[in-house]
């Protein structure tokens, strides 16, 4: 009996604590959905949770009763009746779970098919986005607008966008908990999914499949804008970046062209080996997880694979560390130039 | 047969004795010690990971190091700790439960152990090599596991699992034949103790589930070592094939671990409720049904792969169906206790603690089986919480229950009950503290296998709590270790039947003589020993007159054979042909020697047999 | 189910006595051999001949292969005879696992 | 063929392979092993079927395979299956000479099958179809090579048993070995039936 109570206490305390801390980061949590997909998924989670809590309650009640009622008392040495079974009871606890599972199966299958719908069938002319996963960053392409960018995925709010997912190296998994569940990005194969944000906002995305040393830091953002804002973003992206005005930034541009252009494009429509840096000054983060400021840019350029940056990201296909190629001063200039790459 | 190899070699030194033993009781002890060793290693790896995740943006183990820890933790716990510990209990109990003098293939039994042991050692040696341990997760998905992305650690993973997998397959065949052919007279299938039943079923699962893993590992090995292109998409390969093969094996594997635990509970709960198992027939039926279904559900590990809504729906429905037989089992246990006289021994505490813990893991399993919901759960901490609830709360609790229950039979001493209960409570509390919060962490957006998380994403509190829970489990393990050491130093001598047991193993001395049963017992029904006790008998009724007992000879060949393949593995990993040839030569030469030299065994004469033990 | 298993156990395995076996003499084996050769020729002919359509050929040759496999198992390996209850059960379980594996993998790769 | 019927021992039971507990265990255990092998080959077949069109620009199945050679290989294996069953029948008549003779023929046929297979592989390599040339190549050589490896193991095993037989004769200890070796050989033939159907014939059809 002690055990049953303790267990329930633990459960109550933890549930209470969960309520007290809320449902987690509102930009990240699947418990606080901001997309229609995540809404459906949470509904199903809650339905199954209630059914399962009901099942648990039945088990716990019988369990607690049995432990109290039938525990051995001091001096009691009787031999209990040796019961073989009880067909009626056994049928009951076979049939009831089957019924519960059927109740669950219907919305499950229905939703499985809804989530697999082609966005083009439900939305007129949906925005097409090709997302390509790399060890440890996300390339984003809008074929109809001829825009290539990285890390921040801009979408119009309130409509389904069509996403094609693939990978150029290992398997990754695309996950924006607040908007909808995961889909794997497999090399050699293309997966399709849709995503819809109910309201404008920035939503955090993660890689959910172990993909190497910096799997933990392969974050990205989905930025939902009102339709007109989104169109403005598209137009801005295609504007060339303003020429740098300060001397050091101009020198930075020169250094960038000599050292970085081989891998990083800076104009909207061009794919490159590394992330396209057009509009990097306006990105939410550096490398997906650091605040977007000059200090972090320098940190990144100096040694991207440092222990506190992204370990393993300087591999054969990755970005080399520039601390032995450029001086600190030069790195600072490059960072300054990058900060001028704005689309505003 | 002649007695020219009489047991003069009985009193040799203990190391040689264990290296050459073909006695299932000693092999059980080998499995127990090897399994416990790797359990400790895997546990330390877990605690190191939890320390890294205790606070956000921690700097203890980052990147590759952390990935090595998580890979080795998973691989070690599943293949090198849980599997051998299950085999330890099977070896210790099954021949005794069915009234047999030995297993069907004593030699292969030993070979199975040594293959496992060398495989496990091989994989763990990778820590000390320049290439480091594998860093690919215990699932080793291609292409991450290909040489383009990871070093020799992955080779150690592939070859280590190949070796230990062969050992497991041999063990599975051995137990199937043992249970089919070696049962005592009257021990029909429907009179077998439930632990024997579940072991029988999981041996069949091993038989059919390990070959896909073998093939998968071969493909991976060919890709890694010989330039094949199974998973290389630039050459037309397909990375999903590995996932299919791995999970066709992987899902039955989960049941291979949990069903014996179910078997243990089905022994422990009736024994300490003083009642026969409620619904024996439906328990057997549920076990076989779970086994059957386990081959048709593997895609629920792959819902996010993009196989389409049809495949996802079919496998979702098949998966949820497993909840029905599992539910039958839980209610049968509850109703075994109903009307009984429940004793709170340590063994039974584990069984009782298991019921709520496992039900929690089971219901989250059903939730995971729903593809739309799984799109959120998959590869998040929710899954981590789920499988630790079933594997720790189910398998490990079952192993501890079995260990406290059968320890006196294995070693002839009783573990200390007070320390045992402390061990249980610390483990129980630590376990829930560590893993309950992980459900929420997953839903709050924390993917699994991440070495860190950022500040300000509200993941800090529960990660901290989880780590404290893991540390408490660490303390519990220390208590257990103290208990074992104390028991070896001055343990209480165990009687033949310390728990007022119901099955045949309690009718013979603790520990049993090497031939187990002086005379093969005659089995009259379920719970054969209990029936005799109820009829006022102190011993089983014998089924045969007293006679000489034939025993198999010990042999060093299994050890040498496994050693040969172990050596060859290094040759494969580092591409050194002479080492491959020497290793394979030793291995195949030992096989040839085994084929050419017949084992005549030896006899134990009636005058050497002990008093007790029909 | 129980009665079935019980009767199986009537002659407990440890005290089982062998009775003389059947199917001795090479006759059924020669027949199986002859038919296997015929089926092999049929299968090759179906593929080599231009006249037979692909839609028919593939199921047809697979059917012939299954029959030939059955010859091996039941006639040459005696799987249908006494004392083969467990081999039969486990081979059938193996075939079940094999079919699920092959069908599962290829259907999900092809579509 | 069986006119060399010589009774070497009158004490041998009618089914010597199942006369002892060890024999019965070996018999059952080996059948179970074959059950596992079934799934092993199924996994290889599944992989092969999944990858057989991924030729990576190399020769396709239609261009590659030559039916007459496969037909000869098939007939060789079928005949060897028959000879191994005749060997076991000789054993059941306690005819050690017949057993050795028929197993001898089986081994010879096994070797000629292997020779043919090696010739075939060399041909393919000349056509640019190698183990590393494409995913199809890897899958093909792995599946067919696994079978070939089984054949090789089978002939070596039966040879070792034959040599043992010279010294040990036919006893309740050796009989189970012959019996399971012949089961193994039938199984290898059974797998080949599916290989020639699924790999070669279906490959030719497309």
PDB file of N, CA, C and O in Angstrom, chain B residues 387-446:
ATOM      1  N   UNK B 387      11.044   4.382 -23.527  1.00  0.00           N
ATOM      2  CA  UNK B 387      11.736   3.092 -23.547  1.00  0.00           C
ATOM      3  C   UNK B 387      12.526   2.840 -22.271  1.00  0.00           C
ATOM      4  O   UNK B 387      12.809   1.697 -21.941  1.00  0.00           O
ATOM      5  N   UNK B 388      12.823   3.900 -21.526  1.00  0.00           N
ATOM      6  CA  UNK B 388      13.419   3.617 -20.218  1.00  0.00           C
ATOM      7  C   UNK B 388      12.355   3.109 -19.246  1.00  0.00           C
ATOM      8  O   UNK B 388      12.664   2.308 -18.373  1.00  0.00           O
ATOM      9  N   UNK B 389      11.123   3.564 -19.403  1.00  0.00           N
ATOM     10  CA  UNK B 389      10.066   3.007 -18.545  1.00  0.00           C
ATOM     11  C   UNK B 389       9.879   1.522 -18.810  1.00  0.00           C
ATOM     12  O   UNK B 389       9.680   0.746 -17.888  1.00  0.00           O
ATOM     13  N   UNK B 390       9.914   1.109 -20.071  1.00  0.00           N
ATOM     14  CA  UNK B 390       9.704  -0.320 -20.312  1.00  0.00           C
ATOM     15  C   UNK B 390      10.979  -1.126 -20.078  1.00  0.00           C
ATOM     16  O   UNK B 390      10.922  -2.235 -19.556  1.00  0.00           O
ATOM     17  N   UNK B 391      12.123  -0.558 -20.404  1.00  0.00           N
ATOM     18  CA  UNK B 391      13.334  -1.369 -20.263  1.00  0.00           C
ATOM     19  C   UNK B 391      13.861  -1.341 -18.842  1.00  0.00           C
ATOM     20  O   UNK B 391      14.236  -2.366 -18.286  1.00  0.00           O
ATOM     21  N   UNK B 392      13.853  -0.164 -18.212  1.00  0.00           N
ATOM     22  CA  UNK B 392      14.294  -0.133 -16.814  1.00  0.00           C
ATOM     23  C   UNK B 392      13.158  -0.629 -15.913  1.00  0.00           C
ATOM     24  O   UNK B 392      13.330  -1.535 -15.106  1.00  0.00           O
ATOM     25  N   UNK B 393      11.983   0.014 -16.062  1.00  0.00           N
ATOM     26  CA  UNK B 393      10.860  -0.355 -15.205  1.00  0.00           C
ATOM     27  C   UNK B 393      10.339  -1.751 -15.487  1.00  0.00           C
ATOM     28  O   UNK B 393       9.703  -2.373 -14.654  1.00  0.00           O
ATOM     29  N   UNK B 394      10.617  -2.269 -16.670  1.00  0.00           N
ATOM     30  CA  UNK B 394      10.171  -3.620 -16.995  1.00  0.00           C
ATOM     31  C   UNK B 394      11.306  -4.618 -16.924  1.00  0.00           C
ATOM     32  O   UNK B 394      11.357  -5.455 -16.030  1.00  0.00           O
ATOM     33  N   UNK B 395      12.249  -4.498 -17.854  1.00  0.00           N
ATOM     34  CA  UNK B 395      13.301  -5.515 -17.961  1.00  0.00           C
ATOM     35  C   UNK B 395      14.206  -5.525 -16.731  1.00  0.00           C
ATOM     36  O   UNK B 395      14.429  -6.570 -16.124  1.00  0.00           O
ATOM     37  N   UNK B 396      14.711  -4.345 -16.347  1.00  0.00           N
ATOM     38  CA  UNK B 396      15.683  -4.324 -15.249  1.00  0.00           C
ATOM     39  C   UNK B 396      15.016  -4.702 -13.927  1.00  0.00           C
ATOM     40  O   UNK B 396      15.576  -5.480 -13.148  1.00  0.00           O
ATOM     41  N   UNK B 397      13.807  -4.203 -13.697  1.00  0.00           N
ATOM     42  CA  UNK B 397      13.095  -4.627 -12.486  1.00  0.00           C
ATOM     43  C   UNK B 397      12.898  -6.140 -12.523  1.00  0.00           C
ATOM     44  O   UNK B 397      13.014  -6.821 -11.501  1.00  0.00           O
ATOM     45  N   UNK B 398      12.595  -6.666 -13.689  1.00  0.00           N
ATOM     46  CA  UNK B 398      12.415  -8.108 -13.817  1.00  0.00           C
ATOM     47  C   UNK B 398      13.696  -8.865 -13.526  1.00  0.00           C
ATOM     48  O   UNK B 398      13.689  -9.891 -12.849  1.00  0.00           O
ATOM     49  N   UNK B 399      14.815  -8.334 -14.037  1.00  0.00           N
ATOM     50  CA  UNK B 399      16.098  -8.992 -13.790  1.00  0.00           C
ATOM     51  C   UNK B 399      16.430  -8.970 -12.303  1.00  0.00           C
ATOM     52  O   UNK B 399      16.883  -9.970 -11.739  1.00  0.00           O
ATOM     53  N   UNK B 400      16.160  -7.834 -11.645  1.00  0.00           N
ATOM     54  CA  UNK B 400      16.444  -7.773 -10.205  1.00  0.00           C
ATOM     55  C   UNK B 400      15.517  -8.711  -9.440  1.00  0.00           C
ATOM     56  O   UNK B 400      15.940  -9.406  -8.521  1.00  0.00           O
ATOM     57  N   UNK B 401      14.234  -8.730  -9.826  1.00  0.00           N
ATOM     58  CA  UNK B 401      13.305  -9.652  -9.169  1.00  0.00           C
ATOM     59  C   UNK B 401      13.831 -11.077  -9.305  1.00  0.00           C
ATOM     60  O   UNK B 401      13.910 -11.833  -8.330  1.00  0.00           O
ATOM     61  N   UNK B 402      14.223 -11.436 -10.521  1.00  0.00           N
ATOM     62  CA  UNK B 402      14.717 -12.783 -10.766  1.00  0.00           C
ATOM     63  C   UNK B 402      15.994 -13.066 -10.013  1.00  0.00           C
ATOM     64  O   UNK B 402      16.212 -14.171  -9.501  1.00  0.00           O
ATOM     65  N   UNK B 403      16.825 -12.053  -9.917  1.00  0.00           N
ATOM     66  CA  UNK B 403      18.110 -12.247  -9.255  1.00  0.00           C
ATOM     67  C   UNK B 403      17.923 -12.477  -7.754  1.00  0.00           C
ATOM     68  O   UNK B 403      18.504 -13.395  -7.175  1.00  0.00           O
ATOM     69  N   UNK B 404      17.088 -11.639  -7.119  1.00  0.00           N
ATOM     70  CA  UNK B 404      16.843 -11.842  -5.681  1.00  0.00           C
ATOM     71  C   UNK B 404      16.124 -13.168  -5.452  1.00  0.00           C
ATOM     72  O   UNK B 404      16.312 -13.813  -4.435  1.00  0.00           O
ATOM     73  N   UNK B 405      15.299 -13.553  -6.428  1.00  0.00           N
ATOM     74  CA  UNK B 405      14.511 -14.780  -6.292  1.00  0.00           C
ATOM     75  C   UNK B 405      15.385 -16.017  -6.459  1.00  0.00           C
ATOM     76  O   UNK B 405      15.338 -16.959  -5.665  1.00  0.00           O
ATOM     77  N   UNK B 406      16.218 -16.046  -7.498  1.00  0.00           N
ATOM     78  CA  UNK B 406      17.003 -17.247  -7.812  1.00  0.00           C
ATOM     79  C   UNK B 406      18.417 -17.229  -7.233  1.00  0.00           C
ATOM     80  O   UNK B 406      19.156 -18.206  -7.364  1.00  0.00           O
ATOM     81  N   UNK B 407      18.821 -16.089  -6.658  1.00  0.00           N
ATOM     82  CA  UNK B 407      20.171 -16.014  -6.088  1.00  0.00           C
ATOM     83  C   UNK B 407      20.477 -17.208  -5.184  1.00  0.00           C
ATOM     84  O   UNK B 407      21.523 -17.856  -5.345  1.00  0.00           O
ATOM     85  N   UNK B 408      19.591 -17.538  -4.231  1.00  0.00           N
ATOM     86  CA  UNK B 408      19.896 -18.694  -3.364  1.00  0.00           C
ATOM     87  C   UNK B 408      20.087 -19.976  -4.165  1.00  0.00           C
ATOM     88  O   UNK B 408      20.942 -20.795  -3.816  1.00  0.00           O
ATOM     89  N   UNK B 409      19.338 -20.135  -5.247  1.00  0.00           N
ATOM     90  CA  UNK B 409      19.488 -21.351  -6.048  1.00  0.00           C
ATOM     91  C   UNK B 409      20.813 -21.329  -6.805  1.00  0.00           C
ATOM     92  O   UNK B 409      21.466 -22.355  -6.984  1.00  0.00           O
ATOM     93  N   UNK B 410      21.225 -20.135  -7.230  1.00  0.00           N
ATOM     94  CA  UNK B 410      22.464 -20.042  -8.005  1.00  0.00           C
ATOM     95  C   UNK B 410      23.698 -20.164  -7.116  1.00  0.00           C
ATOM     96  O   UNK B 410      24.692 -20.771  -7.510  1.00  0.00           O
ATOM     97  N   UNK B 411      23.652 -19.543  -5.939  1.00  0.00           N
ATOM     98  CA  UNK B 411      24.875 -19.445  -5.138  1.00  0.00           C
ATOM     99  C   UNK B 411      24.783 -20.149  -3.795  1.00  0.00           C
ATOM    100  O   UNK B 411      25.781 -20.267  -3.098  1.00  0.00           O
ATOM    101  N   UNK B 412      23.597 -20.557  -3.387  1.00  0.00           N
ATOM    102  CA  UNK B 412      23.468 -21.215  -2.092  1.00  0.00           C
ATOM    103  C   UNK B 412      23.488 -20.266  -0.918  1.00  0.00           C
ATOM    104  O   UNK B 412      23.597 -20.693   0.225  1.00  0.00           O
ATOM    105  N   UNK B 413      23.413 -18.964  -1.195  1.00  0.00           N
ATOM    106  CA  UNK B 413      23.346 -17.991  -0.105  1.00  0.00           C
ATOM    107  C   UNK B 413      22.174 -17.048  -0.366  1.00  0.00           C
ATOM    108  O   UNK B 413      21.722 -16.905  -1.504  1.00  0.00           O
ATOM    109  N   UNK B 414      21.709 -16.399   0.705  1.00  0.00           N
ATOM    110  CA  UNK B 414      20.604 -15.454   0.549  1.00  0.00           C
ATOM    111  C   UNK B 414      21.145 -14.036   0.555  1.00  0.00           C
ATOM    112  O   UNK B 414      21.961 -13.681   1.402  1.00  0.00           O
ATOM    113  N   UNK B 415      20.673 -13.206  -0.381  1.00  0.00           N
ATOM    114  CA  UNK B 415      21.023 -11.792  -0.344  1.00  0.00           C
ATOM    115  C   UNK B 415      20.336 -11.165   0.865  1.00  0.00           C
ATOM    116  O   UNK B 415      19.256 -11.595   1.271  1.00  0.00           O
ATOM    117  N   UNK B 416      20.978 -10.123   1.397  1.00  0.00           N
ATOM    118  CA  UNK B 416      20.409  -9.438   2.552  1.00  0.00           C
ATOM    119  C   UNK B 416      19.117  -8.708   2.155  1.00  0.00           C
ATOM    120  O   UNK B 416      19.102  -7.889   1.246  1.00  0.00           O
ATOM    121  N   UNK B 417      18.041  -9.007   2.881  1.00  0.00           N
ATOM    122  CA  UNK B 417      16.739  -8.435   2.523  1.00  0.00           C
ATOM    123  C   UNK B 417      16.670  -6.940   2.827  1.00  0.00           C
ATOM    124  O   UNK B 417      16.069  -6.176   2.081  1.00  0.00           O
ATOM    125  N   UNK B 418      17.301  -6.525   3.936  1.00  0.00           N
ATOM    126  CA  UNK B 418      17.229  -5.091   4.305  1.00  0.00           C
ATOM    127  C   UNK B 418      17.905  -4.248   3.239  1.00  0.00           C
ATOM    128  O   UNK B 418      17.357  -3.270   2.740  1.00  0.00           O
ATOM    129  N   UNK B 419      19.138  -4.640   2.882  1.00  0.00           N
ATOM    130  CA  UNK B 419      19.846  -3.901   1.834  1.00  0.00           C
ATOM    131  C   UNK B 419      19.084  -4.011   0.527  1.00  0.00           C
ATOM    132  O   UNK B 419      19.024  -3.063  -0.262  1.00  0.00           O
ATOM    133  N   UNK B 420      18.497  -5.167   0.308  1.00  0.00           N
ATOM    134  CA  UNK B 420      17.729  -5.370  -0.921  1.00  0.00           C
ATOM    135  C   UNK B 420      16.586  -4.384  -1.029  1.00  0.00           C
ATOM    136  O   UNK B 420      16.333  -3.808  -2.082  1.00  0.00           O
ATOM    137  N   UNK B 421      15.900  -4.158   0.095  1.00  0.00           N
ATOM    138  CA  UNK B 421      14.771  -3.224   0.058  1.00  0.00           C
ATOM    139  C   UNK B 421      15.249  -1.793  -0.120  1.00  0.00           C
ATOM    140  O   UNK B 421      14.619  -0.999  -0.826  1.00  0.00           O
ATOM    141  N   UNK B 422      16.389  -1.481   0.512  1.00  0.00           N
ATOM    142  CA  UNK B 422      16.964  -0.144   0.304  1.00  0.00           C
ATOM    143  C   UNK B 422      17.314   0.024  -1.180  1.00  0.00           C
ATOM    144  O   UNK B 422      17.018   1.058  -1.798  1.00  0.00           O
ATOM    145  N   UNK B 423      17.934  -1.008  -1.728  1.00  0.00           N
ATOM    146  CA  UNK B 423      18.270  -1.002  -3.150  1.00  0.00           C
ATOM    147  C   UNK B 423      17.012  -0.737  -3.977  1.00  0.00           C
ATOM    148  O   UNK B 423      16.992   0.134  -4.843  1.00  0.00           O
ATOM    149  N   UNK B 424      15.930  -1.451  -3.659  1.00  0.00           N
ATOM    150  CA  UNK B 424      14.708  -1.276  -4.423  1.00  0.00           C
ATOM    151  C   UNK B 424      14.173   0.147  -4.315  1.00  0.00           C
ATOM    152  O   UNK B 424      13.877   0.783  -5.328  1.00  0.00           O
ATOM    153  N   UNK B 425      14.049   0.651  -3.092  1.00  0.00           N
ATOM    154  CA  UNK B 425      13.410   1.970  -2.948  1.00  0.00           C
ATOM    155  C   UNK B 425      14.226   3.063  -3.598  1.00  0.00           C
ATOM    156  O   UNK B 425      13.677   3.955  -4.255  1.00  0.00           O
ATOM    157  N   UNK B 426      15.558   3.014  -3.429  1.00  0.00           N
ATOM    158  CA  UNK B 426      16.393   4.034  -4.065  1.00  0.00           C
ATOM    159  C   UNK B 426      16.225   3.966  -5.581  1.00  0.00           C
ATOM    160  O   UNK B 426      16.058   4.975  -6.263  1.00  0.00           O
ATOM    161  N   UNK B 427      16.240   2.744  -6.097  1.00  0.00           N
ATOM    162  CA  UNK B 427      16.122   2.565  -7.534  1.00  0.00           C
ATOM    163  C   UNK B 427      14.761   3.070  -8.015  1.00  0.00           C
ATOM    164  O   UNK B 427      14.665   3.772  -9.017  1.00  0.00           O
ATOM    165  N   UNK B 428      13.729   2.696  -7.288  1.00  0.00           N
ATOM    166  CA  UNK B 428      12.366   3.040  -7.697  1.00  0.00           C
ATOM    167  C   UNK B 428      12.185   4.553  -7.733  1.00  0.00           C
ATOM    168  O   UNK B 428      11.683   5.117  -8.709  1.00  0.00           O
ATOM    169  N   UNK B 429      12.647   5.218  -6.662  1.00  0.00           N
ATOM    170  CA  UNK B 429      12.478   6.670  -6.601  1.00  0.00           C
ATOM    171  C   UNK B 429      13.359   7.344  -7.646  1.00  0.00           C
ATOM    172  O   UNK B 429      12.911   8.206  -8.408  1.00  0.00           O
ATOM    173  N   UNK B 430      14.617   6.921  -7.720  1.00  0.00           N
ATOM    174  CA  UNK B 430      15.534   7.513  -8.688  1.00  0.00           C
ATOM    175  C   UNK B 430      15.032   7.336 -10.104  1.00  0.00           C
ATOM    176  O   UNK B 430      15.094   8.253 -10.929  1.00  0.00           O
ATOM    177  N   UNK B 431      14.498   6.150 -10.370  1.00  0.00           N
ATOM    178  CA  UNK B 431      14.015   5.838 -11.713  1.00  0.00           C
ATOM    179  C   UNK B 431      12.894   6.783 -12.142  1.00  0.00           C
ATOM    180  O   UNK B 431      12.946   7.392 -13.210  1.00  0.00           O
ATOM    181  N   UNK B 432      11.882   6.932 -11.274  1.00  0.00           N
ATOM    182  CA  UNK B 432      10.773   7.817 -11.657  1.00  0.00           C
ATOM    183  C   UNK B 432      11.221   9.268 -11.735  1.00  0.00           C
ATOM    184  O   UNK B 432      10.769  10.020 -12.594  1.00  0.00           O
ATOM    185  N   UNK B 433      12.140   9.641 -10.841  1.00  0.00           N
ATOM    186  CA  UNK B 433      12.619  11.011 -10.865  1.00  0.00           C
ATOM    187  C   UNK B 433      13.401  11.289 -12.147  1.00  0.00           C
ATOM    188  O   UNK B 433      13.320  12.371 -12.720  1.00  0.00           O
ATOM    189  N   UNK B 434      14.140  10.300 -12.594  1.00  0.00           N
ATOM    190  CA  UNK B 434      14.968  10.508 -13.783  1.00  0.00           C
ATOM    191  C   UNK B 434      14.115  10.546 -15.042  1.00  0.00           C
ATOM    192  O   UNK B 434      14.373  11.333 -15.946  1.00  0.00           O
ATOM    193  N   UNK B 435      13.118   9.689 -15.124  1.00  0.00           N
ATOM    194  CA  UNK B 435      12.480   9.510 -16.427  1.00  0.00           C
ATOM    195  C   UNK B 435      11.089  10.114 -16.561  1.00  0.00           C
ATOM    196  O   UNK B 435      10.680  10.419 -17.669  1.00  0.00           O
ATOM    197  N   UNK B 436      10.365  10.315 -15.449  1.00  0.00           N
ATOM    198  CA  UNK B 436       9.048  10.935 -15.598  1.00  0.00           C
ATOM    199  C   UNK B 436       9.158  12.326 -16.243  1.00  0.00           C
ATOM    200  O   UNK B 436       8.438  12.620 -17.196  1.00  0.00           O
ATOM    201  N   UNK B 437      10.083  13.179 -15.774  1.00  0.00           N
ATOM    202  CA  UNK B 437      10.162  14.513 -16.371  1.00  0.00           C
ATOM    203  C   UNK B 437      10.564  14.492 -17.844  1.00  0.00           C
ATOM    204  O   UNK B 437      10.282  15.449 -18.565  1.00  0.00           O
ATOM    205  N   UNK B 438      11.190  13.409 -18.271  1.00  0.00           N
ATOM    206  CA  UNK B 438      11.641  13.389 -19.668  1.00  0.00           C
ATOM    207  C   UNK B 438      10.473  13.360 -20.645  1.00  0.00           C
ATOM    208  O   UNK B 438      10.605  13.791 -21.784  1.00  0.00           O
ATOM    209  N   UNK B 439       9.315  12.850 -20.198  1.00  0.00           N
ATOM    210  CA  UNK B 439       8.132  12.929 -21.057  1.00  0.00           C
ATOM    211  C   UNK B 439       7.869  14.378 -21.439  1.00  0.00           C
ATOM    212  O   UNK B 439       7.625  14.710 -22.597  1.00  0.00           O
ATOM    213  N   UNK B 440       7.913  15.249 -20.433  1.00  0.00           N
ATOM    214  CA  UNK B 440       7.588  16.657 -20.704  1.00  0.00           C
ATOM    215  C   UNK B 440       8.703  17.323 -21.471  1.00  0.00           C
ATOM    216  O   UNK B 440       8.458  18.156 -22.340  1.00  0.00           O
ATOM    217  N   UNK B 441       9.939  16.963 -21.160  1.00  0.00           N
ATOM    218  CA  UNK B 441      11.053  17.553 -21.902  1.00  0.00           C
ATOM    219  C   UNK B 441      10.878  17.311 -23.394  1.00  0.00           C
ATOM    220  O   UNK B 441      11.091  18.208 -24.206  1.00  0.00           O
ATOM    221  N   UNK B 442      10.451  16.101 -23.721  1.00  0.00           N
ATOM    222  CA  UNK B 442      10.270  15.775 -25.134  1.00  0.00           C
ATOM    223  C   UNK B 442       9.212  16.652 -25.765  1.00  0.00           C
ATOM    224  O   UNK B 442       9.416  17.231 -26.835  1.00  0.00           O
ATOM    225  N   UNK B 443       8.079  16.762 -25.085  1.00  0.00           N
ATOM    226  CA  UNK B 443       7.000  17.560 -25.660  1.00  0.00           C
ATOM    227  C   UNK B 443       7.332  19.047 -25.653  1.00  0.00           C
ATOM    228  O   UNK B 443       6.797  19.818 -26.440  1.00  0.00           O
ATOM    229  N   UNK B 444       8.234  19.450 -24.771  1.00  0.00           N
ATOM    230  CA  UNK B 444       8.622  20.856 -24.737  1.00  0.00           C
ATOM    231  C   UNK B 444       9.715  21.146 -25.755  1.00  0.00           C
ATOM    232  O   UNK B 444      10.264  22.250 -25.763  1.00  0.00           O
ATOM    233  N   UNK B 445      10.027  20.176 -26.584  1.00  0.00           N
ATOM    234  CA  UNK B 445      10.891  20.457 -27.724  1.00  0.00           C
ATOM    235  C   UNK B 445      12.324  20.008 -27.594  1.00  0.00           C
ATOM    236  O   UNK B 445      13.199  20.516 -28.284  1.00  0.00           O
ATOM    237  N   UNK B 446      12.605  19.043 -26.723  1.00  0.00           N
ATOM    238  CA  UNK B 446      13.988  18.589 -26.602  1.00  0.00           C
ATOM    239  C   UNK B 446      14.174  17.305 -27.394  1.00  0.00           C
ATOM    240  O   UNK B 446      13.605  16.275 -27.061  1.00  0.00           O
TER     241      UNK B 446
END
